[in-house]
C-alpha positions as protocol buffer text, in pm:
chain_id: "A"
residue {
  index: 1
  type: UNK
  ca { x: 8098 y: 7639 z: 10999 }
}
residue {
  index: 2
  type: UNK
  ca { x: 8313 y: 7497 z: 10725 }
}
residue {
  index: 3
  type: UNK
  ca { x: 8645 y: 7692 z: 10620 }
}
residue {
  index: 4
  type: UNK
  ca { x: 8847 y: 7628 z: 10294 }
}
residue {
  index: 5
  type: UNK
  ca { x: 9194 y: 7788 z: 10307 }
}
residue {
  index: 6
  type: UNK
  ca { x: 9319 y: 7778 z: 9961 }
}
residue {
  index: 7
  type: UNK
  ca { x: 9671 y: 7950 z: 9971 }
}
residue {
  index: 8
  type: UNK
  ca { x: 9793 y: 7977 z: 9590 }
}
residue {
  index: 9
  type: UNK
  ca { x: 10175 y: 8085 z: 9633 }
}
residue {
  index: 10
  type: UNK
  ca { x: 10398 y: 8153 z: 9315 }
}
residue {
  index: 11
  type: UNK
  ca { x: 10704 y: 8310 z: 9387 }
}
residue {
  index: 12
  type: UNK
  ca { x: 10942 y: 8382 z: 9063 }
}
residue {
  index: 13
  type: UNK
  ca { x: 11225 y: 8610 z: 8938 }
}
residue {
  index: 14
  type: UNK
  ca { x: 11126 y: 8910 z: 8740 }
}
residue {
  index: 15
  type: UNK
  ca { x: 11286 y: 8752 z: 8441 }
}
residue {
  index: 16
  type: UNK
  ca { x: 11102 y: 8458 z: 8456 }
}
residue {
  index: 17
  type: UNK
  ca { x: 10726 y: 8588 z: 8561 }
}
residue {
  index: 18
  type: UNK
  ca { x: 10399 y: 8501 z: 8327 }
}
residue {
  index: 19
  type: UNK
  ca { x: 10193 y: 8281 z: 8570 }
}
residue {
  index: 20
  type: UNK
  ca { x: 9851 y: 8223 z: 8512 }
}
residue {
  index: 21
  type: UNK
  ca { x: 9600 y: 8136 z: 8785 }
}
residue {
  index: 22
  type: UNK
  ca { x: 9228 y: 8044 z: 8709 }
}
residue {
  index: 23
  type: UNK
  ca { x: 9013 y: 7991 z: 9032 }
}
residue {
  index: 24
  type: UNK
  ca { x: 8641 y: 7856 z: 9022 }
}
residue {
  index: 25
  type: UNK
  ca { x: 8614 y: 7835 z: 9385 }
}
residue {
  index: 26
  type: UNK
  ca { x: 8221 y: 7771 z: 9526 }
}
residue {
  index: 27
  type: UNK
  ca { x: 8218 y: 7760 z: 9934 }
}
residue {
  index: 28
  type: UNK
  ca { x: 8076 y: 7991 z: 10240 }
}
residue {
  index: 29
  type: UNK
  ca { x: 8337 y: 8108 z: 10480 }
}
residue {
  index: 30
  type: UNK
  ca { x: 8630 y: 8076 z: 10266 }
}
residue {
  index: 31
  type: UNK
  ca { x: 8940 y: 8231 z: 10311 }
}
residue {
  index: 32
  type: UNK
  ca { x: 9145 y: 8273 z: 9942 }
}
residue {
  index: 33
  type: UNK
  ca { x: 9486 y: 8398 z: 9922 }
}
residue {
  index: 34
  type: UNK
  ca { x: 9689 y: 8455 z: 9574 }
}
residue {
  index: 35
  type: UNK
  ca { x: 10043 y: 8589 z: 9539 }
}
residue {
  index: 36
  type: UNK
  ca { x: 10214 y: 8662 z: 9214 }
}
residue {
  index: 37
  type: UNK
  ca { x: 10556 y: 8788 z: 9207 }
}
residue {
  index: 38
  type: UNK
  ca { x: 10750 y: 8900 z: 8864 }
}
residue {
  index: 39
  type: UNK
  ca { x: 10596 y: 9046 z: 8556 }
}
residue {
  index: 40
  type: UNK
  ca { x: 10302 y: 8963 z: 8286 }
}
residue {
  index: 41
  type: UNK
  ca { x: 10114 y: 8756 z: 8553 }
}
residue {
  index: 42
  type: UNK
  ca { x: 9764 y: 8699 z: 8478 }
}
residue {
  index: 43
  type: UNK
  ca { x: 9467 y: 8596 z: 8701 }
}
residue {
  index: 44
  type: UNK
  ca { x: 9192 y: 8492 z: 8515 }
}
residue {
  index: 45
  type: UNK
  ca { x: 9144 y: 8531 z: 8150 }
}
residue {
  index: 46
  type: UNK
  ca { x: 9003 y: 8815 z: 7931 }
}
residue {
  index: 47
  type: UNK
  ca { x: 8641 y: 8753 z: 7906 }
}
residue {
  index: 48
  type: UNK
  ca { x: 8617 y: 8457 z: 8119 }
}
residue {
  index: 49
  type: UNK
  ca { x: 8749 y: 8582 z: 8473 }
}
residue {
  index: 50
  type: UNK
  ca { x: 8835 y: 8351 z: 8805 }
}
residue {
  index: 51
  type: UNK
  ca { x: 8540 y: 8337 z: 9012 }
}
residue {
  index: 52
  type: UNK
  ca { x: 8424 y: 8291 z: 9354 }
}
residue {
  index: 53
  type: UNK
  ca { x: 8088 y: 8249 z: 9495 }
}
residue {
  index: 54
  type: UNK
  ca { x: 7948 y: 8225 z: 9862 }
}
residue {
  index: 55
  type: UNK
  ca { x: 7948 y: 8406 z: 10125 }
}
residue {
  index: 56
  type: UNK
  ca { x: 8111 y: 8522 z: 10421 }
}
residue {
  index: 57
  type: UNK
  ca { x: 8423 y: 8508 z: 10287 }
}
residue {
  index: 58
  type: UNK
  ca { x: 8789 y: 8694 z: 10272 }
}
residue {
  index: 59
  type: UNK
  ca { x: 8996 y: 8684 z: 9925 }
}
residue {
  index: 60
  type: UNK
  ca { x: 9330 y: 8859 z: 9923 }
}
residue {
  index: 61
  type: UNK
  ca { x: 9569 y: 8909 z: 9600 }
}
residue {
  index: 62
  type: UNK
  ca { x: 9898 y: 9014 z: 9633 }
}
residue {
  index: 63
  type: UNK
  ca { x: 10067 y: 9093 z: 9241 }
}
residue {
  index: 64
  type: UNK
  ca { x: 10419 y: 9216 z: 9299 }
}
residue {
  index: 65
  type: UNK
  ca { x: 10575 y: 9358 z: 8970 }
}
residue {
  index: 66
  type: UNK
  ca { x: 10511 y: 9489 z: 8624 }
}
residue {
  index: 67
  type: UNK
  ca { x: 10228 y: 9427 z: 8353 }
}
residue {
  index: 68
  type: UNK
  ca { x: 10015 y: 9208 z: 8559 }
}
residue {
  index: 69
  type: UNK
  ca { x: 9659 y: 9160 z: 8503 }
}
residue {
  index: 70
  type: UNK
  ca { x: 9299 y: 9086 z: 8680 }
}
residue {
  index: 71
  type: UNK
  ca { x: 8978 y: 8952 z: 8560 }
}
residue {
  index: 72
  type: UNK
  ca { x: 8798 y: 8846 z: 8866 }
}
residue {
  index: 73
  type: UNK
  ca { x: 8432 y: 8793 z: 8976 }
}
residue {
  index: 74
  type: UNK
  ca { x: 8279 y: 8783 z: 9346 }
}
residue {
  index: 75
  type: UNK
  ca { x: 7956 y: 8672 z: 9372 }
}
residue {
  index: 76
  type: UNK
  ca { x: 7779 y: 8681 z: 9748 }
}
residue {
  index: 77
  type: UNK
  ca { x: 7737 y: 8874 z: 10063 }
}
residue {
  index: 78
  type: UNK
  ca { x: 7945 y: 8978 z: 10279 }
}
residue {
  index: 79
  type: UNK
  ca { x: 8295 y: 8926 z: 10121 }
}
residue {
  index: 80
  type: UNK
  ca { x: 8592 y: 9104 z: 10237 }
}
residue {
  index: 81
  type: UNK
  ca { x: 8830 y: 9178 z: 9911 }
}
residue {
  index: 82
  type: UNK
  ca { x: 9224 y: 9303 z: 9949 }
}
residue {
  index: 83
  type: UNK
  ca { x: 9391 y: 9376 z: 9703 }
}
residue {
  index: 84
  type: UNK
  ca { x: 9752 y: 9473 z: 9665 }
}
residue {
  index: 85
  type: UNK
  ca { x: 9881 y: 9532 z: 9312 }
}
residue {
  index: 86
  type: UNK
  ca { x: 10254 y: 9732 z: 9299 }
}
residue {
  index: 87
  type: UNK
  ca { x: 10405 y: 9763 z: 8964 }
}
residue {
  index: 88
  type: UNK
  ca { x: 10365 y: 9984 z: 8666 }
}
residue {
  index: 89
  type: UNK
  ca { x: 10093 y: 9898 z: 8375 }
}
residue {
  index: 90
  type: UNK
  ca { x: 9909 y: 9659 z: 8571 }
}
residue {
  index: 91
  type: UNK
  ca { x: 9520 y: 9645 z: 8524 }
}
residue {
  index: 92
  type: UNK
  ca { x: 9220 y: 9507 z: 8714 }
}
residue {
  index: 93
  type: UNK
  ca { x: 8883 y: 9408 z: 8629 }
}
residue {
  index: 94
  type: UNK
  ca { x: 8715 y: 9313 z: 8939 }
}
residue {
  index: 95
  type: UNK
  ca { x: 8309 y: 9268 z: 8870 }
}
């Protein structure tokens, strides 16, 4: 059984923020981890949104501040999604 651990970790000041993370990930058993800290983050784009597909897998997102965003498709069995999102005006399209 093949893991991937891909640990994406961007850690910035509030005045700074506006990180942008696109993720095509393909794999069974992986184990995906994104943190975004600050404001006007942004994982994946509107209309074309970070995917992963496979299955058996665990994909956490932290998104720690203000006006942060999610476009994000899962695609497989079995996956075990987390998501932590603490801020004001944030929104998250998860299909």
């Amino acid at each position: 059984m093949k893991t991937l651990l891909v640990l994406i970790l961007l850690s910035v000041c509030s005045l700074y923020g506006q990180n942008q993370i696109y993720l095509d990930q393909i794999s069974t058993s992986a184990s995906v981890t994104l943190e975004q800290q600050g404001s006007t983050n942004r994982i994946g784009a509107d209309g074309n949104p970070s995917t992963i597909t496979g299955d058996n897998g665990t994909f956490t997102v932290k998104q720690i501040g203000d006006g942060n965003q999610i476009d994000f498709k899962l695609t497989g069995d079995d996956y075990y999604f987390k998501l932590w999102n603490t801020g004001d005006n944030n929104t998250q399209k998860i299909f």
